[in-house]
Amino acid sequence: MVSSYGVSSFLKQHSDDEAIFKSFRDINELIKDMLEIKGKYVNVESELKEMHDRYSQLSLQFAEVEGERQKLMMTLKNVRSSRNLLRRSSIAALEDHSPL
Protein backbone atom coordinates (compact mmCIF):
# COMPACT_ATOMS: atom_id res chain seq x y z
CA MET A 1 0.00 0.00 0.00
CA VAL A 2 1.29 3.41 -1.02
CA SER A 3 0.77 6.16 1.49
CA SER A 4 -0.92 9.38 0.45
CA TYR A 5 2.29 11.17 1.41
CA GLY A 6 4.28 9.05 -1.04
CA VAL A 7 1.88 9.76 -3.90
CA SER A 8 1.72 13.47 -3.23
CA SER A 9 5.54 13.76 -2.94
CA PHE A 10 5.93 11.81 -6.21
CA LEU A 11 3.43 14.11 -7.92
CA LYS A 12 5.09 17.19 -6.44
CA GLN A 13 8.57 16.04 -7.51
CA HIS A 14 7.27 15.10 -10.96
CA SER A 15 5.57 18.48 -11.21
CA ASP A 16 8.77 20.24 -10.08
CA ASP A 17 10.84 18.31 -12.64
CA GLU A 18 8.33 19.22 -15.32
CA ALA A 19 8.49 22.89 -14.29
CA ILE A 20 12.30 22.78 -14.42
CA PHE A 21 12.27 21.21 -17.90
CA LYS A 22 9.74 23.81 -19.03
CA SER A 23 11.98 26.56 -17.65
CA PHE A 24 14.94 25.11 -19.56
CA ARG A 25 12.86 24.95 -22.74
CA ASP A 26 11.74 28.56 -22.19
CA ILE A 27 15.33 29.68 -21.57
CA ASN A 28 16.51 27.84 -24.69
CA GLU A 29 13.76 29.52 -26.73
CA LEU A 30 14.77 32.93 -25.35
CA ILE A 31 18.42 32.28 -26.21
CA LYS A 32 17.43 31.17 -29.70
CA ASP A 33 15.28 34.30 -30.14
CA MET A 34 18.09 36.52 -28.86
CA LEU A 35 20.58 34.95 -31.29
CA GLU A 36 18.13 35.46 -34.14
CA ILE A 37 17.60 39.10 -33.15
CA LYS A 38 21.37 39.58 -32.83
CA GLY A 39 21.82 38.19 -36.34
CA LYS A 40 19.22 40.60 -37.69
CA TYR A 41 20.86 43.46 -35.79
CA VAL A 42 24.25 42.62 -37.32
CA ASN A 43 22.66 42.58 -40.80
CA VAL A 44 20.92 45.92 -40.23
CA GLU A 45 24.12 47.40 -38.83
CA SER A 46 26.02 46.22 -41.92
CA GLU A 47 23.38 47.67 -44.25
CA LEU A 48 23.48 50.96 -42.34
CA LYS A 49 27.26 51.13 -42.70
CA GLU A 50 26.97 50.49 -46.45
CA MET A 51 24.32 53.21 -46.72
CA HIS A 52 26.53 55.63 -44.76
CA ASP A 53 29.48 54.89 -47.03
CA ARG A 54 27.32 55.41 -50.13
CA TYR A 55 25.94 58.66 -48.68
CA SER A 56 29.50 59.87 -48.06
CA GLN A 57 30.47 59.07 -51.65
CA LEU A 58 27.40 60.85 -53.01
CA SER A 59 28.03 63.87 -50.79
CA LEU A 60 31.58 64.12 -52.06
CA GLN A 61 30.44 63.80 -55.68
CA PHE A 62 27.77 66.43 -55.10
CA ALA A 63 30.34 68.82 -53.62
CA GLU A 64 32.61 68.30 -56.63
CA VAL A 65 29.76 68.86 -59.11
CA GLU A 66 28.59 71.93 -57.19
CA GLY A 67 32.12 73.34 -57.26
CA GLU A 68 32.30 72.81 -61.03
CA ARG A 69 28.87 74.41 -61.46
CA GLN A 70 29.98 77.49 -59.54
CA LYS A 71 33.16 77.75 -61.64
CA LEU A 72 31.10 77.52 -64.82
CA MET A 73 28.68 80.17 -63.56
CA MET A 74 31.59 82.52 -62.81
CA THR A 75 33.12 81.83 -66.24
CA LEU A 76 29.79 82.50 -67.93
CA LYS A 77 29.37 85.71 -65.95
CA ASN A 78 32.88 86.84 -66.94
CA VAL A 79 32.29 86.00 -70.61
CA ARG A 80 29.01 87.91 -70.64
CA SER A 81 30.66 90.84 -68.88
CA SER A 82 33.57 90.84 -71.36
CA ARG A 83 31.17 90.61 -74.28
CA ASN A 84 29.19 93.59 -72.98
CA LEU A 85 32.40 95.61 -72.53
CA LEU A 86 33.53 94.77 -76.08
CA ARG A 87 30.16 95.72 -77.46
CA ARG A 88 30.15 99.05 -75.59
CA SER A 89 33.70 99.87 -76.65
CA SER A 90 32.89 98.97 -80.28
CA ILE A 91 29.83 101.20 -80.22
CA ALA A 92 31.84 104.03 -78.65
CA ALA A 93 34.60 103.65 -81.25
CA LEU A 94 32.08 103.74 -84.07
CA GLU A 95 30.44 106.84 -82.62
CA ASP A 96 33.83 108.56 -82.34
CA HIS A 97 34.64 107.89 -86.00
CA SER A 98 31.29 108.66 -87.51
CA PRO A 99 30.91 111.94 -89.39
CA LEU A 100 28.30 114.29 -88.07
PDB file of N, CA and C in Angstrom:
ATOM      1  N   MET A   1       0.841  -1.173   0.000  1.00  0.00           N
ATOM      2  CA  MET A   1       0.000   0.000   0.000  1.00  0.00           C
ATOM      3  C   MET A   1       0.892   1.244   0.000  1.00  0.00           C
ATOM      4  N   VAL A   2       0.528   2.190  -0.884  1.00  0.00           N
ATOM      5  CA  VAL A   2       1.293   3.413  -1.016  1.00  0.00           C
ATOM      6  C   VAL A   2       0.603   4.473  -0.172  1.00  0.00           C
ATOM      7  N   SER A   3       1.378   5.145   0.637  1.00  0.00           N
ATOM      8  CA  SER A   3       0.774   6.163   1.493  1.00  0.00           C
ATOM      9  C   SER A   3       0.416   7.376   0.656  1.00  0.00           C
ATOM     10  N   SER A   4      -0.514   8.158   1.168  1.00  0.00           N
ATOM     11  CA  SER A   4      -0.917   9.379   0.448  1.00  0.00           C
ATOM     12  C   SER A   4       0.248  10.362   0.408  1.00  0.00           C
ATOM     13  N   TYR A   5       1.114  10.293   1.406  1.00  0.00           N
ATOM     14  CA  TYR A   5       2.290  11.167   1.409  1.00  0.00           C
ATOM     15  C   TYR A   5       3.213  10.792   0.254  1.00  0.00           C
ATOM     16  N   GLY A   6       3.410   9.526   0.012  1.00  0.00           N
ATOM     17  CA  GLY A   6       4.282   9.048  -1.044  1.00  0.00           C
ATOM     18  C   GLY A   6       3.775   9.468  -2.416  1.00  0.00           C
ATOM     19  N   VAL A   7       2.473   9.389  -2.626  1.00  0.00           N
ATOM     20  CA  VAL A   7       1.883   9.760  -3.905  1.00  0.00           C
ATOM     21  C   VAL A   7       2.000  11.260  -4.111  1.00  0.00           C
ATOM     22  N   SER A   8       1.677  12.028  -3.073  1.00  0.00           N
ATOM     23  CA  SER A   8       1.719  13.475  -3.227  1.00  0.00           C
ATOM     24  C   SER A   8       3.160  13.959  -3.421  1.00  0.00           C
ATOM     25  N   SER A   9       4.159  13.330  -2.744  1.00  0.00           N
ATOM     26  CA  SER A   9       5.545  13.760  -2.936  1.00  0.00           C
ATOM     27  C   SER A   9       6.020  13.374  -4.332  1.00  0.00           C
ATOM     28  N   PHE A  10       5.581  12.208  -4.850  1.00  0.00           N
ATOM     29  CA  PHE A  10       5.933  11.810  -6.214  1.00  0.00           C
ATOM     30  C   PHE A  10       5.349  12.806  -7.212  1.00  0.00           C
ATOM     31  N   LEU A  11       4.077  13.147  -7.023  1.00  0.00           N
ATOM     32  CA  LEU A  11       3.432  14.110  -7.924  1.00  0.00           C
ATOM     33  C   LEU A  11       4.100  15.475  -7.842  1.00  0.00           C
ATOM     34  N   LYS A  12       4.450  15.886  -6.614  1.00  0.00           N
ATOM     35  CA  LYS A  12       5.094  17.189  -6.439  1.00  0.00           C
ATOM     36  C   LYS A  12       6.461  17.184  -7.118  1.00  0.00           C
ATOM     37  N   GLN A  13       7.237  16.115  -6.905  1.00  0.00           N
ATOM     38  CA  GLN A  13       8.565  16.037  -7.511  1.00  0.00           C
ATOM     39  C   GLN A  13       8.435  15.983  -9.034  1.00  0.00           C
ATOM     40  N   HIS A  14       7.487  15.194  -9.516  1.00  0.00           N
ATOM     41  CA  HIS A  14       7.272  15.095 -10.958  1.00  0.00           C
ATOM     42  C   HIS A  14       6.873  16.462 -11.521  1.00  0.00           C
ATOM     43  N   SER A  15       6.007  17.142 -10.787  1.00  0.00           N
ATOM     44  CA  SER A  15       5.568  18.475 -11.205  1.00  0.00           C
ATOM     45  C   SER A  15       6.738  19.459 -11.188  1.00  0.00           C
ATOM     46  N   ASP A  16       7.598  19.369 -10.159  1.00  0.00           N
ATOM     47  CA  ASP A  16       8.771  20.239 -10.078  1.00  0.00           C
ATOM     48  C   ASP A  16       9.739  19.956 -11.224  1.00  0.00           C
ATOM     49  N   ASP A  17       9.968  18.677 -11.529  1.00  0.00           N
ATOM     50  CA  ASP A  17      10.844  18.315 -12.644  1.00  0.00           C
ATOM     51  C   ASP A  17      10.278  18.858 -13.953  1.00  0.00           C
ATOM     52  N   GLU A  18       8.987  18.725 -14.111  1.00  0.00           N
ATOM     53  CA  GLU A  18       8.334  19.223 -15.324  1.00  0.00           C
ATOM     54  C   GLU A  18       8.489  20.741 -15.431  1.00  0.00           C
ATOM     55  N   ALA A  19       8.334  21.434 -14.310  1.00  0.00           N
ATOM     56  CA  ALA A  19       8.495  22.885 -14.295  1.00  0.00           C
ATOM     57  C   ALA A  19       9.934  23.272 -14.641  1.00  0.00           C
ATOM     58  N   ILE A  20      10.894  22.505 -14.119  1.00  0.00           N
ATOM     59  CA  ILE A  20      12.303  22.778 -14.420  1.00  0.00           C
ATOM     60  C   ILE A  20      12.573  22.578 -15.907  1.00  0.00           C
ATOM     61  N   PHE A  21      12.080  21.455 -16.469  1.00  0.00           N
ATOM     62  CA  PHE A  21      12.268  21.212 -17.902  1.00  0.00           C
ATOM     63  C   PHE A  21      11.606  22.290 -18.748  1.00  0.00           C
ATOM     64  N   LYS A  22      10.429  22.732 -18.307  1.00  0.00           N
ATOM     65  CA  LYS A  22       9.742  23.806 -19.032  1.00  0.00           C
ATOM     66  C   LYS A  22      10.562  25.087 -18.951  1.00  0.00           C
ATOM     67  N   SER A  23      11.141  25.371 -17.796  1.00  0.00           N
ATOM     68  CA  SER A  23      11.983  26.558 -17.647  1.00  0.00           C
ATOM     69  C   SER A  23      13.190  26.473 -18.582  1.00  0.00           C
ATOM     70  N   PHE A  24      13.814  25.286 -18.648  1.00  0.00           N
ATOM     71  CA  PHE A  24      14.941  25.113 -19.561  1.00  0.00           C
ATOM     72  C   PHE A  24      14.521  25.317 -21.014  1.00  0.00           C
ATOM     73  N   ARG A  25      13.359  24.761 -21.373  1.00  0.00           N
ATOM     74  CA  ARG A  25      12.856  24.951 -22.741  1.00  0.00           C
ATOM     75  C   ARG A  25      12.605  26.429 -23.013  1.00  0.00           C
ATOM     76  N   ASP A  26      12.012  27.123 -22.029  1.00  0.00           N
ATOM     77  CA  ASP A  26      11.745  28.560 -22.190  1.00  0.00           C
ATOM     78  C   ASP A  26      13.054  29.350 -22.335  1.00  0.00           C
ATOM     79  N   ILE A  27      14.036  29.005 -21.503  1.00  0.00           N
ATOM     80  CA  ILE A  27      15.327  29.684 -21.565  1.00  0.00           C
ATOM     81  C   ILE A  27      15.988  29.417 -22.921  1.00  0.00           C
ATOM     82  N   ASN A  28      15.935  28.163 -23.380  1.00  0.00           N
ATOM     83  CA  ASN A  28      16.514  27.836 -24.689  1.00  0.00           C
ATOM     84  C   ASN A  28      15.816  28.613 -25.810  1.00  0.00           C
ATOM     85  N   GLU A  29      14.508  28.745 -25.727  1.00  0.00           N
ATOM     86  CA  GLU A  29      13.764  29.523 -26.729  1.00  0.00           C
ATOM     87  C   GLU A  29      14.178  30.994 -26.693  1.00  0.00           C
ATOM     88  N   LEU A  30      14.326  31.530 -25.474  1.00  0.00           N
ATOM     89  CA  LEU A  30      14.765  32.925 -25.350  1.00  0.00           C
ATOM     90  C   LEU A  30      16.160  33.122 -25.932  1.00  0.00           C
ATOM     91  N   ILE A  31      17.058  32.190 -25.665  1.00  0.00           N
ATOM     92  CA  ILE A  31      18.417  32.285 -26.214  1.00  0.00           C
ATOM     93  C   ILE A  31      18.365  32.218 -27.731  1.00  0.00           C
ATOM     94  N   LYS A  32      17.571  31.301 -28.249  1.00  0.00           N
ATOM     95  CA  LYS A  32      17.430  31.166 -29.702  1.00  0.00           C
ATOM     96  C   LYS A  32      16.873  32.460 -30.304  1.00  0.00           C
ATOM     97  N   ASP A  33      15.859  33.032 -29.670  1.00  0.00           N
ATOM     98  CA  ASP A  33      15.283  34.300 -30.143  1.00  0.00           C
ATOM     99  C   ASP A  33      16.309  35.427 -30.088  1.00  0.00           C
ATOM    100  N   MET A  34      17.077  35.465 -28.997  1.00  0.00           N
ATOM    101  CA  MET A  34      18.094  36.518 -28.856  1.00  0.00           C
ATOM    102  C   MET A  34      19.163  36.389 -29.945  1.00  0.00           C
ATOM    103  N   LEU A  35      19.580  35.160 -30.243  1.00  0.00           N
ATOM    104  CA  LEU A  35      20.579  34.950 -31.292  1.00  0.00           C
ATOM    105  C   LEU A  35      20.030  35.361 -32.658  1.00  0.00           C
ATOM    106  N   GLU A  36      18.770  35.064 -32.883  1.00  0.00           N
ATOM    107  CA  GLU A  36      18.128  35.461 -34.142  1.00  0.00           C
ATOM    108  C   GLU A  36      18.058  36.986 -34.251  1.00  0.00           C
ATOM    109  N   ILE A  37      17.674  37.635 -33.168  1.00  0.00           N
ATOM    110  CA  ILE A  37      17.602  39.100 -33.154  1.00  0.00           C
ATOM    111  C   ILE A  37      19.000  39.697 -33.331  1.00  0.00           C
ATOM    112  N   LYS A  38      19.991  39.093 -32.687  1.00  0.00           N
ATOM    113  CA  LYS A  38      21.370  39.585 -32.830  1.00  0.00           C
ATOM    114  C   LYS A  38      21.819  39.474 -34.278  1.00  0.00           C
ATOM    115  N   GLY A  39      21.476  38.366 -34.937  1.00  0.00           N
ATOM    116  CA  GLY A  39      21.820  38.193 -36.344  1.00  0.00           C
ATOM    117  C   GLY A  39      21.179  39.262 -37.211  1.00  0.00           C
ATOM    118  N   LYS A  40      19.904  39.545 -36.939  1.00  0.00           N
ATOM    119  CA  LYS A  40      19.215  40.602 -37.692  1.00  0.00           C
ATOM    120  C   LYS A  40      19.849  41.957 -37.415  1.00  0.00           C
ATOM    121  N   TYR A  41      20.225  42.203 -36.178  1.00  0.00           N
ATOM    122  CA  TYR A  41      20.861  43.462 -35.790  1.00  0.00           C
ATOM    123  C   TYR A  41      22.176  43.644 -36.537  1.00  0.00           C
ATOM    124  N   VAL A  42      22.964  42.563 -36.610  1.00  0.00           N
ATOM    125  CA  VAL A  42      24.247  42.623 -37.319  1.00  0.00           C
ATOM    126  C   VAL A  42      24.004  42.942 -38.795  1.00  0.00           C
ATOM    127  N   ASN A  43      22.978  42.313 -39.388  1.00  0.00           N
ATOM    128  CA  ASN A  43      22.660  42.584 -40.796  1.00  0.00           C
ATOM    129  C   ASN A  43      22.238  44.035 -40.996  1.00  0.00           C
ATOM    130  N   VAL A  44      21.385  44.531 -40.121  1.00  0.00           N
ATOM    131  CA  VAL A  44      20.917  45.919 -40.231  1.00  0.00           C
ATOM    132  C   VAL A  44      22.092  46.877 -40.033  1.00  0.00           C
ATOM    133  N   GLU A  45      22.950  46.570 -39.087  1.00  0.00           N
ATOM    134  CA  GLU A  45      24.123  47.402 -38.833  1.00  0.00           C
ATOM    135  C   GLU A  45      25.027  47.443 -40.066  1.00  0.00           C
ATOM    136  N   SER A  46      25.196  46.296 -40.708  1.00  0.00           N
ATOM    137  CA  SER A  46      26.024  46.221 -41.919  1.00  0.00           C
ATOM    138  C   SER A  46      25.389  47.033 -43.052  1.00  0.00           C
ATOM    139  N   GLU A  47      24.074  46.898 -43.228  1.00  0.00           N
ATOM    140  CA  GLU A  47      23.379  47.673 -44.251  1.00  0.00           C
ATOM    141  C   GLU A  47      23.484  49.170 -43.974  1.00  0.00           C
ATOM    142  N   LEU A  48      23.375  49.540 -42.718  1.00  0.00           N
ATOM    143  CA  LEU A  48      23.477  50.955 -42.340  1.00  0.00           C
ATOM    144  C   LEU A  48      24.871  51.494 -42.650  1.00  0.00           C
ATOM    145  N   LYS A  49      25.895  50.711 -42.383  1.00  0.00           N
ATOM    146  CA  LYS A  49      27.265  51.131 -42.699  1.00  0.00           C
ATOM    147  C   LYS A  49      27.426  51.307 -44.208  1.00  0.00           C
ATOM    148  N   GLU A  50      26.895  50.368 -44.991  1.00  0.00           N
ATOM    149  CA  GLU A  50      26.968  50.492 -46.451  1.00  0.00           C
ATOM    150  C   GLU A  50      26.244  51.748 -46.927  1.00  0.00           C
ATOM    151  N   MET A  51      25.083  52.013 -46.342  1.00  0.00           N
ATOM    152  CA  MET A  51      24.321  53.207 -46.717  1.00  0.00           C
ATOM    153  C   MET A  51      25.099  54.468 -46.348  1.00  0.00           C
ATOM    154  N   HIS A  52      25.739  54.472 -45.197  1.00  0.00           N
ATOM    155  CA  HIS A  52      26.528  55.629 -44.762  1.00  0.00           C
ATOM    156  C   HIS A  52      27.694  55.865 -45.717  1.00  0.00           C
ATOM    157  N   ASP A  53      28.369  54.775 -46.093  1.00  0.00           N
ATOM    158  CA  ASP A  53      29.484  54.894 -47.032  1.00  0.00           C
ATOM    159  C   ASP A  53      28.995  55.444 -48.370  1.00  0.00           C
ATOM    160  N   ARG A  54      27.878  54.942 -48.850  1.00  0.00           N
ATOM    161  CA  ARG A  54      27.317  55.409 -50.126  1.00  0.00           C
ATOM    162  C   ARG A  54      26.919  56.880 -50.023  1.00  0.00           C
ATOM    163  N   TYR A  55      26.320  57.257 -48.902  1.00  0.00           N
ATOM    164  CA  TYR A  55      25.937  58.656 -48.678  1.00  0.00           C
ATOM    165  C   TYR A  55      27.175  59.554 -48.699  1.00  0.00           C
ATOM    166  N   SER A  56      28.257  59.092 -48.073  1.00  0.00           N
ATOM    167  CA  SER A  56      29.496  59.874 -48.056  1.00  0.00           C
ATOM    168  C   SER A  56      30.045  60.058 -49.465  1.00  0.00           C
ATOM    169  N   GLN A  57      30.008  58.980 -50.261  1.00  0.00           N
ATOM    170  CA  GLN A  57      30.472  59.070 -51.646  1.00  0.00           C
ATOM    171  C   GLN A  57      29.618  60.057 -52.441  1.00  0.00           C
ATOM    172  N   LEU A  58      28.302  59.948 -52.284  1.00  0.00           N
ATOM    173  CA  LEU A  58      27.403  60.846 -53.014  1.00  0.00           C
ATOM    174  C   LEU A  58      27.584  62.294 -52.568  1.00  0.00           C
ATOM    175  N   SER A  59      27.800  62.506 -51.289  1.00  0.00           N
ATOM    176  CA  SER A  59      28.026  63.871 -50.787  1.00  0.00           C
ATOM    177  C   SER A  59      29.283  64.467 -51.391  1.00  0.00           C
ATOM    178  N   LEU A  60      30.332  63.657 -51.462  1.00  0.00           N
ATOM    179  CA  LEU A  60      31.583  64.117 -52.055  1.00  0.00           C
ATOM    180  C   LEU A  60      31.394  64.439 -53.537  1.00  0.00           C
ATOM    181  N   GLN A  61      30.703  63.549 -54.255  1.00  0.00           N
ATOM    182  CA  GLN A  61      30.438  63.795 -55.678  1.00  0.00           C
ATOM    183  C   GLN A  61      29.599  65.059 -55.862  1.00  0.00           C
ATOM    184  N   PHE A  62      28.611  65.245 -55.008  1.00  0.00           N
ATOM    185  CA  PHE A  62      27.767  66.433 -55.103  1.00  0.00           C
ATOM    186  C   PHE A  62      28.604  67.692 -54.892  1.00  0.00           C
ATOM    187  N   ALA A  63      29.484  67.658 -53.893  1.00  0.00           N
ATOM    188  CA  ALA A  63      30.336  68.822 -53.616  1.00  0.00           C
ATOM    189  C   ALA A  63      31.229  69.130 -54.822  1.00  0.00           C
ATOM    190  N   GLU A  64      31.764  68.096 -55.445  1.00  0.00           N
ATOM    191  CA  GLU A  64      32.606  68.302 -56.630  1.00  0.00           C
ATOM    192  C   GLU A  64      31.802  68.908 -57.776  1.00  0.00           C
ATOM    193  N   VAL A  65      30.616  68.356 -58.026  1.00  0.00           N
ATOM    194  CA  VAL A  65      29.759  68.865 -59.107  1.00  0.00           C
ATOM    195  C   VAL A  65      29.328  70.296 -58.806  1.00  0.00           C
ATOM    196  N   GLU A  66      29.002  70.574 -57.571  1.00  0.00           N
ATOM    197  CA  GLU A  66      28.592  71.929 -57.187  1.00  0.00           C
ATOM    198  C   GLU A  66      29.741  72.913 -57.386  1.00  0.00           C
ATOM    199  N   GLY A  67      30.956  72.494 -57.044  1.00  0.00           N
ATOM    200  CA  GLY A  67      32.122  73.342 -57.260  1.00  0.00           C
ATOM    201  C   GLY A  67      32.318  73.637 -58.743  1.00  0.00           C
ATOM    202  N   GLU A  68      32.183  72.622 -59.577  1.00  0.00           N
ATOM    203  CA  GLU A  68      32.301  72.810 -61.028  1.00  0.00           C
ATOM    204  C   GLU A  68      31.207  73.735 -61.554  1.00  0.00           C
ATOM    205  N   ARG A  69      29.996  73.561 -61.039  1.00  0.00           N
ATOM    206  CA  ARG A  69      28.872  74.415 -61.463  1.00  0.00           C
ATOM    207  C   ARG A  69      29.163  75.879 -61.130  1.00  0.00           C
ATOM    208  N   GLN A  70      29.674  76.114 -59.935  1.00  0.00           N
ATOM    209  CA  GLN A  70      29.984  77.495 -59.538  1.00  0.00           C
ATOM    210  C   GLN A  70      31.091  78.089 -60.407  1.00  0.00           C
ATOM    211  N   LYS A  71      32.100  77.264 -60.740  1.00  0.00           N
ATOM    212  CA  LYS A  71      33.163  77.750 -61.640  1.00  0.00           C
ATOM    213  C   LYS A  71      32.576  78.124 -62.997  1.00  0.00           C
ATOM    214  N   LEU A  72      31.721  77.249 -63.524  1.00  0.00           N
ATOM    215  CA  LEU A  72      31.101  77.525 -64.824  1.00  0.00           C
ATOM    216  C   LEU A  72      30.239  78.781 -64.784  1.00  0.00           C
ATOM    217  N   MET A  73      29.518  78.973 -63.695  1.00  0.00           N
ATOM    218  CA  MET A  73      28.684  80.174 -63.562  1.00  0.00           C
ATOM    219  C   MET A  73      29.558  81.433 -63.548  1.00  0.00           C
ATOM    220  N   MET A  74      30.679  81.367 -62.842  1.00  0.00           N
ATOM    221  CA  MET A  74      31.591  82.518 -62.807  1.00  0.00           C
ATOM    222  C   MET A  74      32.197  82.756 -64.195  1.00  0.00           C
ATOM    223  N   THR A  75      32.570  81.694 -64.889  1.00  0.00           N
ATOM    224  CA  THR A  75      33.119  81.827 -66.244  1.00  0.00           C
ATOM    225  C   THR A  75      32.083  82.449 -67.168  1.00  0.00           C
ATOM    226  N   LEU A  76      30.871  81.961 -67.096  1.00  0.00           N
ATOM    227  CA  LEU A  76      29.791  82.498 -67.929  1.00  0.00           C
ATOM    228  C   LEU A  76      29.553  83.971 -67.611  1.00  0.00           C
ATOM    229  N   LYS A  77      29.559  84.310 -66.355  1.00  0.00           N
ATOM    230  CA  LYS A  77      29.368  85.705 -65.950  1.00  0.00           C
ATOM    231  C   LYS A  77      30.496  86.584 -66.504  1.00  0.00           C
ATOM    232  N   ASN A  78      31.730  86.095 -66.414  1.00  0.00           N
ATOM    233  CA  ASN A  78      32.879  86.845 -66.935  1.00  0.00           C
ATOM    234  C   ASN A  78      32.816  86.993 -68.458  1.00  0.00           C
ATOM    235  N   VAL A  79      32.405  85.932 -69.152  1.00  0.00           N
ATOM    236  CA  VAL A  79      32.289  85.997 -70.611  1.00  0.00           C
ATOM    237  C   VAL A  79      31.224  87.016 -70.997  1.00  0.00           C
ATOM    238  N   ARG A  80      30.087  86.949 -70.344  1.00  0.00           N
ATOM    239  CA  ARG A  80      29.011  87.911 -70.643  1.00  0.00           C
ATOM    240  C   ARG A  80      29.470  89.338 -70.354  1.00  0.00           C
ATOM    241  N   SER A  81      30.162  89.524 -69.251  1.00  0.00           N
ATOM    242  CA  SER A  81      30.657  90.844 -68.880  1.00  0.00           C
ATOM    243  C   SER A  81      31.663  91.343 -69.918  1.00  0.00           C
ATOM    244  N   SER A  82      32.583  90.468 -70.343  1.00  0.00           N
ATOM    245  CA  SER A  82      33.570  90.840 -71.356  1.00  0.00           C
ATOM    246  C   SER A  82      32.889  91.171 -72.682  1.00  0.00           C
ATOM    247  N   ARG A  83      31.905  90.379 -73.044  1.00  0.00           N
ATOM    248  CA  ARG A  83      31.172  90.612 -74.284  1.00  0.00           C
ATOM    249  C   ARG A  83      30.475  91.979 -74.249  1.00  0.00           C
ATOM    250  N   ASN A  84      29.865  92.296 -73.128  1.00  0.00           N
ATOM    251  CA  ASN A  84      29.193  93.593 -72.980  1.00  0.00           C
ATOM    252  C   ASN A  84      30.199  94.747 -73.066  1.00  0.00           C
ATOM    253  N   LEU A  85      31.377  94.576 -72.463  1.00  0.00           N
ATOM    254  CA  LEU A  85      32.404  95.614 -72.534  1.00  0.00           C
ATOM    255  C   LEU A  85      32.895  95.805 -73.972  1.00  0.00           C
ATOM    256  N   LEU A  86      33.095  94.686 -74.682  1.00  0.00           N
ATOM    257  CA  LEU A  86      33.532  94.773 -76.077  1.00  0.00           C
ATOM    258  C   LEU A  86      32.473  95.479 -76.936  1.00  0.00           C
ATOM    259  N   ARG A  87      31.246  95.118 -76.702  1.00  0.00           N
ATOM    260  CA  ARG A  87      30.158  95.723 -77.460  1.00  0.00           C
ATOM    261  C   ARG A  87      30.096  97.227 -77.205  1.00  0.00           C
ATOM    262  N   ARG A  88      30.198  97.616 -75.930  1.00  0.00           N
ATOM    263  CA  ARG A  88      30.154  99.049 -75.588  1.00  0.00           C
ATOM    264  C   ARG A  88      31.344  99.808 -76.190  1.00  0.00           C
ATOM    265  N   SER A  89      32.529  99.175 -76.097  1.00  0.00           N
ATOM    266  CA  SER A  89      33.697  99.869 -76.647  1.00  0.00           C
ATOM    267  C   SER A  89      33.623  99.943 -78.172  1.00  0.00           C
ATOM    268  N   SER A  90      33.062  98.931 -78.816  1.00  0.00           N
ATOM    269  CA  SER A  90      32.894  98.970 -80.279  1.00  0.00           C
ATOM    270  C   SER A  90      31.917 100.057 -80.673  1.00  0.00           C
ATOM    271  N   ILE A  91      30.837 100.156 -79.942  1.00  0.00           N
ATOM    272  CA  ILE A  91      29.835 101.198 -80.223  1.00  0.00           C
ATOM    273  C   ILE A  91      30.445 102.577 -79.998  1.00  0.00           C
ATOM    274  N   ALA A  92      31.195 102.751 -78.954  1.00  0.00           N
ATOM    275  CA  ALA A  92      31.838 104.032 -78.653  1.00  0.00           C
ATOM    276  C   ALA A  92      32.851 104.384 -79.734  1.00  0.00           C
ATOM    277  N   ALA A  93      33.601 103.403 -80.197  1.00  0.00           N
ATOM    278  CA  ALA A  93      34.598 103.651 -81.247  1.00  0.00           C
ATOM    279  C   ALA A  93      33.914 104.046 -82.535  1.00  0.00           C
ATOM    280  N   LEU A  94      32.815 103.402 -82.841  1.00  0.00           N
ATOM    281  CA  LEU A  94      32.075 103.742 -84.065  1.00  0.00           C
ATOM    282  C   LEU A  94      31.497 105.151 -83.968  1.00  0.00           C
ATOM    283  N   GLU A  95      31.023 105.496 -82.796  1.00  0.00           N
ATOM    284  CA  GLU A  95      30.440 106.840 -82.624  1.00  0.00           C
ATOM    285  C   GLU A  95      31.519 107.907 -82.726  1.00  0.00           C
ATOM    286  N   ASP A  96      32.729 107.595 -82.260  1.00  0.00           N
ATOM    287  CA  ASP A  96      33.833 108.561 -82.342  1.00  0.00           C
ATOM    288  C   ASP A  96      34.274 108.778 -83.779  1.00  0.00           C
ATOM    289  N   HIS A  97      34.158 107.797 -84.617  1.00  0.00           N
ATOM    290  CA  HIS A  97      34.638 107.893 -85.995  1.00  0.00           C
ATOM    291  C   HIS A  97      33.527 108.212 -86.987  1.00  0.00           C
ATOM    292  N   SER A  98      32.373 108.371 -86.548  1.00  0.00           N
ATOM    293  CA  SER A  98      31.289 108.662 -87.507  1.00  0.00           C
ATOM    294  C   SER A  98      31.211 110.159 -87.789  1.00  0.00           C
ATOM    295  N   PRO A  99      31.033 110.500 -89.057  1.00  0.00           N
ATOM    296  CA  PRO A  99      30.908 111.942 -89.393  1.00  0.00           C
ATOM    297  C   PRO A  99      29.562 112.476 -88.949  1.00  0.00           C
ATOM    298  N   LEU A 100      29.561 113.662 -88.496  1.00  0.00           N
ATOM    299  CA  LEU A 100      28.301 114.291 -88.066  1.00  0.00           C
ATOM    300  C   LEU A 100      27.801 115.248 -89.047  1.00  0.00           C
TER     301      LEU A 100
END
